[in-house]
mmCIF file of C-alpha atoms in Angstrom:
data_model
loop_
_atom_site.group_PDB
_atom_site.id
_atom_site.type_symbol
_atom_site.label_atom_id
_atom_site.label_comp_id
_atom_site.label_asym_id
_atom_site.label_seq_id
_atom_site.Cartn_x
_atom_site.Cartn_y
_atom_site.Cartn_z
ATOM 1 C CA MET A 1 0.014 0.072 0.064
ATOM 2 C CA SER A 2 1.224 3.534 -0.563
ATOM 3 C CA ALA A 3 0.319 7.201 -0.417
ATOM 4 C CA THR A 4 1.671 9.890 -2.659
ATOM 5 C CA THR A 5 1.570 13.595 -2.090
ATOM 6 C CA PHE A 6 2.411 16.170 -4.916
ATOM 7 C CA GLY A 7 2.034 19.803 -3.738
ATOM 8 C CA SER A 8 3.393 23.141 -4.787
ATOM 9 C CA LEU A 9 5.878 23.169 -2.040
ATOM 10 C CA ALA A 10 6.355 19.405 -1.396
ATOM 11 C CA ARG A 11 6.940 16.344 -3.431
ATOM 12 C CA PHE A 12 7.213 13.095 -1.715
ATOM 13 C CA LYS A 13 6.043 9.452 -1.556
ATOM 14 C CA ALA A 14 5.253 7.190 1.288
ATOM 15 C CA HIS A 15 4.973 3.453 0.909
ATOM 16 C CA PHE A 16 4.668 0.382 3.191
ATOM 17 C CA ASP A 17 5.995 -2.988 2.304
ATOM 18 C CA LEU A 18 4.402 -5.596 4.628
ATOM 19 C CA SER A 19 6.680 -8.546 3.561
ATOM 20 C CA ASN A 20 9.739 -6.534 4.740
ATOM 21 C CA GLN A 21 7.961 -4.584 7.548
ATOM 22 C CA GLU A 22 9.187 -1.411 6.044
ATOM 23 C CA PHE A 23 7.748 1.958 5.839
ATOM 24 C CA SER A 24 9.569 4.213 3.453
ATOM 25 C CA ILE A 25 9.399 7.918 2.763
ATOM 26 C CA SER A 26 11.266 9.665 -0.004
ATOM 27 C CA GLY A 27 11.523 12.929 -1.877
ATOM 28 C CA SER A 28 11.105 16.490 -0.515
ATOM 29 C CA VAL A 29 8.773 16.703 2.533
ATOM 30 C CA ARG A 30 8.103 20.251 3.059
ATOM 31 C CA PRO A 31 4.374 20.803 3.943
ATOM 32 C CA GLN A 32 3.125 24.279 5.008
ATOM 33 C CA THR A 33 0.557 22.513 7.391
ATOM 34 C CA ILE A 34 0.313 19.136 9.101
ATOM 35 C CA ASP A 35 -2.896 18.596 7.163
ATOM 36 C CA GLU A 36 -0.838 17.919 4.042
ATOM 37 C CA LEU A 37 0.696 14.928 5.664
ATOM 38 C CA ALA A 38 -2.629 13.311 6.643
ATOM 39 C CA PRO A 39 -2.374 10.428 4.128
ATOM 40 C CA SER A 40 1.159 9.563 4.857
ATOM 41 C CA LEU A 41 0.641 9.794 8.681
ATOM 42 C CA SER A 42 -2.313 7.561 8.328
ATOM 43 C CA LEU A 43 -0.285 5.030 6.447
ATOM 44 C CA LEU A 44 2.538 5.046 8.941
ATOM 45 C CA LYS A 45 -0.098 4.380 11.672
ATOM 46 C CA GLU A 46 -1.600 1.514 9.627
ATOM 47 C CA SER A 47 1.977 0.042 9.024
ATOM 48 C CA ILE A 48 2.516 0.004 12.808
ATOM 49 C CA ASP A 49 -0.731 -1.714 13.477
ATOM 50 C CA ARG A 50 0.173 -4.503 10.954
ATOM 51 C CA VAL A 51 3.733 -5.469 12.171
ATOM 52 C CA ARG A 52 5.137 -7.342 15.074
ATOM 53 C CA GLY A 53 8.641 -7.085 16.639
ATOM 54 C CA VAL A 54 10.277 -4.506 14.311
ATOM 55 C CA LEU A 55 9.261 -1.828 11.887
ATOM 56 C CA TYR A 56 11.966 -0.414 9.522
ATOM 57 C CA VAL A 57 11.436 3.256 8.610
ATOM 58 C CA ASN A 58 13.502 3.767 5.493
ATOM 59 C CA VAL A 59 14.504 7.401 4.841
ATOM 60 C CA ARG A 60 17.587 6.731 2.535
ATOM 61 C CA ARG A 61 16.000 8.642 -0.221
ATOM 62 C CA LEU A 62 14.611 11.367 1.769
ATOM 63 C CA ALA A 63 16.046 14.640 0.142
ATOM 64 C CA GLN A 64 14.439 17.177 2.342
ATOM 65 C CA MET A 65 12.181 17.381 5.476
ATOM 66 C CA ASN A 66 11.174 20.515 7.307
ATOM 67 C CA ASN A 67 10.444 20.732 10.934
ATOM 68 C CA ILE A 68 6.631 20.366 10.499
ATOM 69 C CA ALA A 69 7.127 17.029 8.845
ATOM 70 C CA PHE A 70 9.940 15.798 11.116
ATOM 71 C CA HIS A 71 7.966 16.512 14.337
ATOM 72 C CA ALA A 72 4.788 15.006 12.853
ATOM 73 C CA PHE A 73 6.401 11.706 11.954
ATOM 74 C CA SER A 74 8.583 11.678 15.096
ATOM 75 C CA ARG A 75 5.570 12.162 17.311
ATOM 76 C CA VAL A 76 3.891 9.113 15.909
ATOM 77 C CA ILE A 77 7.012 7.006 16.359
ATOM 78 C CA ILE A 78 7.541 8.185 19.899
ATOM 79 C CA ASP A 79 4.110 7.877 21.028
ATOM 80 C CA THR A 80 3.870 4.276 19.732
ATOM 81 C CA SER A 81 7.299 3.505 21.433
ATOM 82 C CA ARG A 82 5.670 4.494 24.757
ATOM 83 C CA ILE A 83 2.564 2.451 24.406
ATOM 84 C CA ARG A 84 4.160 -0.546 22.416
ATOM 85 C CA PRO A 85 7.304 -1.567 24.312
ATOM 86 C CA ASP A 86 7.117 -4.734 22.226
ATOM 87 C CA LEU A 87 7.826 -2.881 19.028
ATOM 88 C CA ARG A 88 11.278 -1.793 17.943
ATOM 89 C CA PHE A 89 11.793 0.954 15.325
ATOM 90 C CA VAL A 90 14.872 0.894 13.184
ATOM 91 C CA ILE A 91 15.306 4.052 11.178
ATOM 92 C CA VAL A 92 17.474 3.271 8.089
ATOM 93 C CA THR A 93 19.444 6.321 6.902
ATOM 94 C CA SER A 94 22.223 6.898 4.288
ATOM 95 C CA SER A 95 25.553 8.694 4.715
ATOM 96 C CA VAL A 96 24.716 10.344 1.221
ATOM 97 C CA VAL A 97 21.916 12.253 3.001
ATOM 98 C CA GLY A 98 24.024 12.783 6.077
ATOM 99 C CA TRP A 99 21.542 15.075 7.905
ATOM 100 C CA THR A 100 19.005 12.142 8.187
ATOM 101 C CA THR A 101 21.341 10.209 10.476
ATOM 102 C CA ARG A 102 22.108 13.255 12.757
ATOM 103 C CA LYS A 103 18.366 14.334 12.956
ATOM 104 C CA PHE A 104 16.818 10.962 13.461
ATOM 105 C CA ALA A 105 19.432 9.841 15.977
ATOM 106 C CA ARG A 106 17.666 12.372 18.366
ATOM 107 C CA LEU A 107 14.767 10.045 18.664
ATOM 108 C CA GLY A 108 17.023 7.243 20.051
ATOM 109 C CA HIS A 109 18.011 9.563 22.917
ATOM 110 C CA ILE A 110 14.370 9.884 23.839
ATOM 111 C CA GLU A 111 13.251 6.183 23.454
ATOM 112 C CA PRO A 112 15.680 3.318 23.723
ATOM 113 C CA ASN A 113 13.732 1.075 21.289
ATOM 114 C CA ILE A 114 14.230 3.579 18.529
ATOM 115 C CA VAL A 115 17.620 2.989 16.756
ATOM 116 C CA VAL A 116 19.272 4.533 13.637
ATOM 117 C CA GLU A 117 21.291 2.374 11.198
ATOM 118 C CA GLU A 118 23.282 3.914 8.390
ATOM 119 C CA TYR A 119 22.607 1.438 5.527
ATOM 120 C CA ASP A 120 25.627 2.184 3.437
ATOM 121 C CA THR A 121 28.236 1.628 5.916
ATOM 122 C CA GLU A 122 27.939 -2.116 5.359
ATOM 123 C CA PHE A 123 27.025 -2.028 1.648
ATOM 124 C CA TYR A 124 30.391 -1.102 0.223
ATOM 125 C CA PRO A 125 32.755 -3.905 1.766
ATOM 126 C CA GLY A 126 35.515 -3.350 -0.704
ATOM 127 C CA GLN A 127 35.794 0.496 -0.892
ATOM 128 C CA THR A 128 38.181 0.913 2.034
ATOM 129 C CA PHE A 129 40.705 -1.364 0.291
ATOM 130 C CA LEU A 130 40.296 0.459 -3.221
ATOM 131 C CA GLU A 131 39.774 4.128 -2.472
ATOM 132 C CA GLU A 132 43.149 4.998 -0.886
ATOM 133 C CA GLY A 133 45.149 7.517 -2.726
ATOM 134 C CA GLY A 134 47.974 5.218 -3.531
ATOM 135 C CA PHE A 135 45.577 3.044 -5.648
ATOM 136 C CA ILE A 136 44.608 6.001 -7.970
ATOM 137 C CA PRO A 137 47.465 5.698 -10.385
ATOM 138 C CA VAL A 138 46.641 1.954 -10.753
ATOM 139 C CA LEU A 139 42.955 2.698 -11.576
ATOM 140 C CA ARG A 140 44.060 5.164 -14.256
ATOM 141 C CA THR A 141 46.298 2.636 -15.797
ATOM 142 C CA GLN A 142 43.554 -0.055 -15.710
ATOM 143 C CA THR A 143 41.245 2.356 -17.396
ATOM 144 C CA LYS A 144 43.811 3.186 -19.987
ATOM 145 C CA MET A 145 44.279 -0.482 -20.776
ATOM 146 C CA THR A 146 40.529 -1.321 -20.992
ATOM 147 C CA TRP A 147 39.709 1.808 -22.918
ATOM 148 C CA ARG A 148 41.673 0.414 -25.883
ATOM 149 C CA HIS A 149 38.990 -2.126 -26.148
ATOM 150 C CA GLU A 150 35.890 -0.294 -24.809
ATOM 151 C CA ARG A 151 36.166 2.586 -27.271
ATOM 152 C CA ALA A 152 35.323 0.129 -30.119
ATOM 153 C CA ILE A 153 32.963 -1.808 -28.059
ATOM 154 C CA LEU A 154 30.718 0.869 -26.507
ATOM 155 C CA PRO A 155 28.744 1.959 -29.785
ATOM 156 C CA ARG A 156 27.493 -1.606 -29.893
ATOM 157 C CA HIS A 157 25.904 -0.961 -26.532
ATOM 158 C CA GLY A 158 24.150 2.297 -27.022
ATOM 159 C CA MET A 159 26.971 4.853 -27.001
ATOM 160 C CA ARG A 160 26.651 7.768 -29.467
ATOM 161 C CA ALA A 161 26.927 11.622 -29.625
ATOM 162 C CA GLY A 162 24.461 13.736 -27.920
ATOM 163 C CA ILE A 163 23.025 11.238 -25.482
ATOM 164 C CA ILE A 164 22.258 11.930 -21.832
ATOM 165 C CA MET A 165 24.401 9.427 -19.743
ATOM 166 C CA ALA A 166 25.032 8.349 -16.187
ATOM 167 C CA ASP A 167 28.158 6.705 -15.069
ATOM 168 C CA ILE A 168 27.367 4.901 -11.697
ATOM 169 C CA CYS A 169 30.217 4.036 -9.346
ATOM 170 C CA CYS A 170 32.491 6.310 -11.435
ATOM 171 C CA GLY A 171 35.402 6.157 -9.044
ATOM 172 C CA ILE A 172 38.091 8.599 -9.975
ATOM 173 C CA GLY A 173 36.152 9.709 -12.993
ATOM 174 C CA ASP A 174 38.586 8.829 -15.869
ATOM 175 C CA PHE A 175 36.113 6.779 -17.778
ATOM 176 C CA ALA A 176 33.577 9.599 -17.908
ATOM 177 C CA LEU A 177 36.380 11.990 -19.128
ATOM 178 C CA LEU A 178 37.465 9.594 -21.869
ATOM 179 C CA VAL A 179 33.719 9.115 -23.006
ATOM 180 C CA GLN A 180 33.156 12.918 -22.983
ATOM 181 C CA LYS A 181 36.235 13.523 -25.202
ATOM 182 C CA GLU A 182 35.652 10.698 -27.490
ATOM 183 C CA PHE A 183 31.832 10.538 -27.954
ATOM 184 C CA GLN A 184 30.688 13.895 -26.747
ATOM 185 C CA PRO A 185 27.394 13.085 -24.883
ATOM 186 C CA SER A 186 25.263 16.191 -24.340
ATOM 187 C CA ARG A 187 25.459 15.391 -20.502
ATOM 188 C CA ILE A 188 27.090 12.975 -18.188
ATOM 189 C CA VAL A 189 26.273 12.584 -14.554
ATOM 190 C CA ALA A 190 29.010 10.714 -12.718
ATOM 191 C CA LEU A 191 28.120 9.286 -9.357
ATOM 192 C CA ASP A 192 30.126 7.638 -6.692
ATOM 193 C CA HIS A 193 30.047 6.887 -2.982
ATOM 194 C CA SER A 194 33.702 7.821 -2.245
ATOM 195 C CA LYS A 195 34.249 11.573 -1.532
ATOM 196 C CA SER A 196 38.073 11.270 -2.046
ATOM 197 C CA SER A 197 37.586 9.726 -5.524
ATOM 198 C CA LEU A 198 35.075 12.414 -6.531
ATOM 199 C CA ALA A 199 37.337 15.106 -5.315
ATOM 200 C CA TYR A 200 40.231 13.647 -7.457
ATOM 201 C CA ALA A 201 37.861 13.400 -10.517
ATOM 202 C CA ARG A 202 36.842 17.059 -10.160
ATOM 203 C CA ARG A 203 40.494 18.185 -10.031
ATOM 204 C CA VAL A 204 41.361 16.108 -13.198
ATOM 205 C CA ALA A 205 38.393 17.445 -15.009
ATOM 206 C CA GLN A 206 39.465 20.997 -14.161
ATOM 207 C CA GLU A 207 43.040 20.399 -15.116
ATOM 208 C CA PHE A 208 42.251 18.836 -18.391
ATOM 209 C CA ASP A 209 39.456 21.539 -19.001
ATOM 210 C CA VAL A 210 36.714 18.937 -19.745
ATOM 211 C CA LYS A 211 33.253 20.327 -19.590
ATOM 212 C CA GLY A 212 29.922 18.450 -19.408
ATOM 213 C CA VAL A 213 30.571 15.929 -16.599
ATOM 214 C CA GLU A 214 28.755 16.475 -13.354
ATOM 215 C CA TYR A 215 30.381 14.530 -10.477
ATOM 216 C CA THR A 216 27.817 13.584 -7.772
ATOM 217 C CA TYR A 217 28.141 11.970 -4.417
ATOM 218 C CA GLY A 218 25.567 9.258 -3.977
ATOM 219 C CA ASP A 219 24.681 5.693 -3.033
ATOM 220 C CA ALA A 220 24.269 3.558 -6.006
ATOM 221 C CA SER A 221 21.630 1.430 -4.286
ATOM 222 C CA GLU A 222 19.390 4.588 -3.576
ATOM 223 C CA MET A 223 20.224 7.202 -6.057
ATOM 224 C CA LEU A 224 18.667 10.637 -5.822
ATOM 225 C CA LEU A 225 18.111 10.784 -9.468
ATOM 226 C CA GLU A 226 14.756 10.967 -11.232
ATOM 227 C CA ASP A 227 13.165 8.046 -13.026
ATOM 228 C CA ASP A 228 13.505 7.427 -16.816
ATOM 229 C CA GLN A 229 16.300 10.091 -17.198
ATOM 230 C CA PHE A 230 19.163 8.616 -19.092
ATOM 231 C CA ASP A 231 19.705 7.094 -22.514
ATOM 232 C CA LEU A 232 22.822 5.116 -21.270
ATOM 233 C CA VAL A 233 23.641 4.084 -17.781
ATOM 234 C CA THR A 234 27.180 2.526 -17.337
ATOM 235 C CA CYS A 235 28.657 0.694 -14.355
ATOM 236 C CA ARG A 236 32.104 -0.797 -14.763
ATOM 237 C CA HIS A 237 33.759 -3.239 -12.572
ATOM 238 C CA SER A 238 31.472 -2.412 -9.639
ATOM 239 C CA LEU A 239 28.688 -4.960 -9.509
ATOM 240 C CA GLN A 240 31.375 -7.494 -8.623
ATOM 241 C CA ILE A 241 32.320 -5.711 -5.378
ATOM 242 C CA PHE A 242 28.826 -5.237 -3.918
ATOM 243 C CA ASP A 243 27.092 -8.157 -2.076
ATOM 244 C CA ARG A 244 23.691 -7.297 -3.530
ATOM 245 C CA PRO A 245 24.307 -6.394 -7.203
ATOM 246 C CA ALA A 246 20.546 -6.895 -8.115
ATOM 247 C CA LEU A 247 19.857 -3.709 -6.085
ATOM 248 C CA ILE A 248 22.289 -1.609 -8.008
ATOM 249 C CA LEU A 249 20.663 -2.968 -11.416
ATOM 250 C CA LYS A 250 17.257 -2.200 -10.050
ATOM 251 C CA GLU A 251 18.262 1.448 -9.541
ATOM 252 C CA MET A 252 20.021 1.635 -12.953
ATOM 253 C CA TYR A 253 16.887 0.158 -14.530
ATOM 254 C CA ARG A 254 14.742 2.939 -12.858
ATOM 255 C CA ILE A 255 16.842 5.942 -13.910
ATOM 256 C CA CYS A 256 17.245 4.509 -17.586
ATOM 257 C CA LYS A 257 14.816 5.865 -20.130
ATOM 258 C CA PRO A 258 12.587 3.250 -21.838
ATOM 259 C CA GLY A 259 14.437 2.212 -24.904
ATOM 260 C CA GLY A 260 17.788 3.182 -23.277
ATOM 261 C CA ARG A 261 20.567 0.801 -22.343
ATOM 262 C CA VAL A 262 22.391 -0.247 -19.171
ATOM 263 C CA TYR A 263 26.122 -1.248 -19.772
ATOM 264 C CA VAL A 264 28.127 -3.078 -17.294
ATOM 265 C CA THR A 265 31.715 -4.534 -17.155
ATOM 266 C CA ASN A 266 32.971 -7.108 -14.770
ATOM 267 C CA GLU A 267 35.676 -9.789 -14.395
ATOM 268 C CA LYS A 268 36.074 -13.586 -13.827
ATOM 269 C CA ILE A 269 39.432 -13.116 -12.103
ATOM 270 C CA SER A 270 40.303 -16.834 -11.905
ATOM 271 C CA GLN A 271 40.771 -16.821 -15.620
ATOM 272 C CA CYS A 272 43.665 -14.407 -15.488
ATOM 273 C CA LEU A 273 46.470 -16.172 -17.218
ATOM 274 C CA GLY A 274 50.053 -16.094 -18.140
ATOM 275 C CA GLU A 275 52.972 -18.049 -19.709
ATOM 276 C CA PRO A 276 55.607 -18.964 -18.678
ATOM 277 C CA ARG A 277 54.805 -20.006 -15.048
ATOM 278 C CA GLY A 278 51.201 -20.586 -15.708
ATOM 279 C CA GLU A 279 50.420 -22.987 -12.862
ATOM 280 C CA SER A 280 51.676 -20.597 -10.173
ATOM 281 C CA ILE A 281 49.497 -17.711 -11.797
ATOM 282 C CA GLU A 282 46.456 -19.975 -12.077
ATOM 283 C CA TRP A 283 46.653 -20.939 -8.462
ATOM 284 C CA THR A 284 46.972 -17.311 -7.340
ATOM 285 C CA TYR A 285 44.012 -16.093 -9.162
ATOM 286 C CA ASP A 286 41.886 -18.939 -7.919
ATOM 287 C CA GLU A 287 42.834 -17.980 -4.425
ATOM 288 C CA LEU A 288 42.128 -14.268 -5.267
ATOM 289 C CA ALA A 289 38.572 -15.102 -6.144
ATOM 290 C CA LYS A 290 38.297 -16.801 -2.631
ATOM 291 C CA LEU A 291 39.783 -13.925 -0.905
ATOM 292 C CA PHE A 292 37.283 -11.552 -2.450
ATOM 293 C CA ALA A 293 34.450 -13.998 -1.701
ATOM 294 C CA HIS A 294 35.478 -13.950 2.001
ATOM 295 C CA PHE A 295 34.764 -10.140 1.972
ATOM 296 C CA LYS A 296 31.489 -10.686 0.288
ATOM 297 C CA MET A 297 32.668 -9.622 -3.224
ATOM 298 C CA ASP A 298 32.428 -11.746 -6.337
ATOM 299 C CA LEU A 299 35.381 -11.459 -8.739
ATOM 300 C CA GLU A 300 33.825 -14.246 -10.889
ATOM 301 C CA PHE A 301 30.827 -12.049 -11.640
ATOM 302 C CA GLY A 302 31.634 -11.331 -15.325
ATOM 303 C CA PRO A 303 29.813 -14.206 -17.175
ATOM 304 C CA LYS A 304 26.907 -13.916 -14.705
ATOM 305 C CA SER A 305 26.155 -10.350 -15.879
ATOM 306 C CA ARG A 306 23.860 -11.551 -18.745
ATOM 307 C CA HIS A 307 21.374 -13.433 -16.452
ATOM 308 C CA TYR A 308 21.507 -10.621 -13.899
ATOM 309 C CA LEU A 309 20.502 -8.114 -16.578
ATOM 310 C CA MET A 310 17.733 -10.443 -17.784
ATOM 311 C CA ASP A 311 16.505 -10.989 -14.185
ATOM 312 C CA ALA A 312 16.385 -7.218 -13.632
ATOM 313 C CA GLY A 313 13.887 -6.790 -16.534
ATOM 314 C CA PHE A 314 16.164 -5.821 -19.367
ATOM 315 C CA ASP A 315 15.539 -7.151 -22.958
ATOM 316 C CA ASP A 316 17.739 -7.306 -26.038
ATOM 317 C CA VAL A 317 20.672 -8.389 -23.736
ATOM 318 C CA ARG A 318 23.961 -8.333 -25.397
ATOM 319 C CA ALA A 319 27.262 -9.776 -24.080
ATOM 320 C CA GLU A 320 30.803 -10.276 -25.082
ATOM 321 C CA SER A 321 34.261 -10.317 -23.585
ATOM 322 C CA PHE A 322 37.789 -9.028 -24.238
ATOM 323 C CA MET A 323 41.223 -9.771 -23.055
ATOM 324 C CA VAL A 324 43.573 -7.074 -21.787
ATOM 325 C CA THR A 325 47.181 -8.286 -22.437
ATOM 326 C CA ASN A 326 50.766 -7.247 -22.109
ATOM 327 C CA LEU A 327 50.709 -6.957 -25.922
ATOM 328 C CA ASP A 328 48.100 -4.156 -25.990
ATOM 329 C CA GLY A 329 50.579 -1.365 -25.255
ATOM 330 C CA ASP A 330 53.578 -0.951 -22.825
ATOM 331 C CA PRO A 331 54.018 -4.270 -21.014
ATOM 332 C CA GLN A 332 55.212 -2.261 -18.052
ATOM 333 C CA ASP A 333 51.638 -0.856 -17.678
ATOM 334 C CA PHE A 334 50.359 -4.376 -17.220
ATOM 335 C CA ALA A 335 53.194 -5.182 -14.793
ATOM 336 C CA ASP A 336 52.501 -2.126 -12.683
ATOM 337 C CA VAL A 337 48.846 -2.994 -12.353
ATOM 338 C CA ILE A 338 49.648 -6.506 -11.240
ATOM 339 C CA GLN A 339 52.248 -5.082 -8.760
ATOM 340 C CA ALA A 340 49.654 -2.960 -7.284
ATOM 341 C CA TRP A 341 47.161 -5.893 -6.986
ATOM 342 C CA GLU A 342 49.842 -7.869 -5.194
ATOM 343 C CA ASP A 343 50.495 -5.038 -2.757
ATOM 344 C CA THR A 344 46.700 -4.546 -1.938
ATOM 345 C CA PHE A 345 45.422 -8.045 -2.235
ATOM 346 C CA ALA A 346 48.323 -10.138 -0.758
ATOM 347 C CA GLY A 347 49.078 -7.396 1.653
ATOM 348 C CA GLU A 348 46.248 -5.601 3.368
ATOM 349 C CA MET A 349 43.428 -7.899 2.327
ATOM 350 C CA SER A 350 45.105 -11.247 2.918
ATOM 351 C CA GLY A 351 46.494 -10.001 6.233
ATOM 352 C CA LYS A 352 42.827 -8.866 7.346
ATOM 353 C CA ARG A 353 41.549 -12.382 6.647
ATOM 354 C CA GLY A 354 44.320 -13.729 8.822
ATOM 355 C CA ASP A 355 46.283 -15.689 6.253
ATOM 356 C CA SER A 356 49.429 -17.492 7.271
ATOM 357 C CA PRO A 357 52.922 -16.213 6.266
ATOM 358 C CA GLU A 358 53.321 -19.420 4.122
ATOM 359 C CA PHE A 359 50.136 -18.774 2.336
ATOM 360 C CA ILE A 360 50.894 -15.095 1.737
ATOM 361 C CA GLU A 361 54.408 -16.017 0.448
ATOM 362 C CA ARG A 362 52.892 -18.404 -2.166
ATOM 363 C CA PHE A 363 49.986 -16.006 -3.025
ATOM 364 C CA ARG A 364 52.579 -13.243 -3.731
ATOM 365 C CA LYS A 365 54.677 -15.478 -5.916
ATOM 366 C CA GLY A 366 51.654 -15.944 -8.444
ATOM 367 C CA PHE A 367 51.488 -12.173 -8.868
ATOM 368 C CA GLN A 368 55.176 -11.970 -9.247
ATOM 369 C CA ASP A 369 55.067 -14.639 -11.941
ATOM 370 C CA HIS A 370 52.302 -12.887 -13.769
ATOM 371 C CA ILE A 371 54.535 -9.753 -13.865
ATOM 372 C CA PHE A 372 57.418 -12.224 -15.158
ATOM 373 C CA ALA A 373 55.225 -13.358 -17.918
ATOM 374 C CA ALA A 374 54.120 -9.865 -18.899
ATOM 375 C CA LEU A 375 57.710 -8.582 -19.120
ATOM 376 C CA HIS A 376 59.254 -11.702 -20.673
ATOM 377 C CA PRO A 377 60.234 -11.109 -24.348
ATOM 378 C CA LYS A 378 58.447 -14.359 -25.408
ATOM 379 C CA GLY A 379 55.744 -14.108 -22.539
ATOM 380 C CA TYR A 380 51.966 -13.553 -22.677
ATOM 381 C CA ALA A 381 49.898 -12.287 -19.760
ATOM 382 C CA GLY A 382 46.130 -11.633 -19.854
ATOM 383 C CA TRP A 383 43.253 -10.306 -17.870
ATOM 384 C CA PRO A 384 39.732 -11.034 -19.139
ATOM 385 C CA VAL A 385 36.822 -8.504 -18.872
ATOM 386 C CA TRP A 386 33.213 -9.354 -19.552
ATOM 387 C CA VAL A 387 30.858 -6.736 -21.149
ATOM 388 C CA ALA A 388 27.109 -6.898 -21.079
ATOM 389 C CA SER A 389 24.307 -4.541 -21.753
ATOM 390 C CA GLY A 390 20.395 -4.532 -21.780
ATOM 391 C CA ARG A 391 17.684 -2.397 -23.041
ATOM 392 C CA LYS A 392 14.935 -1.082 -20.778
ATOM 393 C CA PRO A 393 11.705 -2.154 -22.610
ATOM 394 C CA LEU A 394 9.534 0.684 -24.081
#
């Protein structure tokens, strides 16, 4: 059941999901009088009557809320807490809309069975490993290596001049800059959850004097972007590091125009290869997939992209793959990327999992052997990437 209000000074939606015992409110809630909130307050009270144990109050997509609205909704929650000690309220906020956490936290100081949980602190398990400043040069090199392939692939998946595009989980923004220079969309919105990455992206765009890219801080699972807005939505090497990729695809489907496309790239890391020393390399990348799985990330996601897109409701799903190799350009670029992988994955991540010194030594050797293959005058080293896109039905 749901209630929706559209007013001259307020635009918001309230919804109740019985199966998840979740009441959600989104948009801009700025009524002039409490009467404007009557349908939504009524829905909140009905939601309370229909649940037992816990009611989740989801405000992750709440852009604005004035004091009239905050006090009205808070009054219902606090009053219920006092007459229903059996019912626990969990208010789910997002760090993207930071004021919600601070504001609703006040309710927990009034009633102990009201708690606030910041949803996205647990949703990005791999971000702390990958957003440190020292990893930025590696990300730029990786994009340079994949761009040699993607610039030819993208037109087959909806890229063309003049479109409106969103790049979700844009990271340091280098892909968006390359797209802007090569294909000249009329507008690019580049969204990421890392403030440090976005700060770097903005500096580079200014330094290179690239216009037309809007860098935006946001949560990919609850984007503050309007429905049916973009001709092409891209998300590169990111579904594989979320423990619930279907939520990201659901959001990308929502913001994509009917007839537009969503484009994703991911890996199957166990299929990295090299010769000579192929057995050592194979063992290390098999173990790397297991290491990421330990942290709830799936570096084997690449070939799964097609069925995830279909399950999300897309049609005309297209899939292909390419191999980044030491022969694409400067072999040292390839070696530098693998060295950074070793430093991060066999260093911080493996240590955090509690791996033994003997395991880490063997784990590191596979990365070093991959570098050896990349730089060997007769060697070959590869890193496979899967591409998939789907069309949002008209």
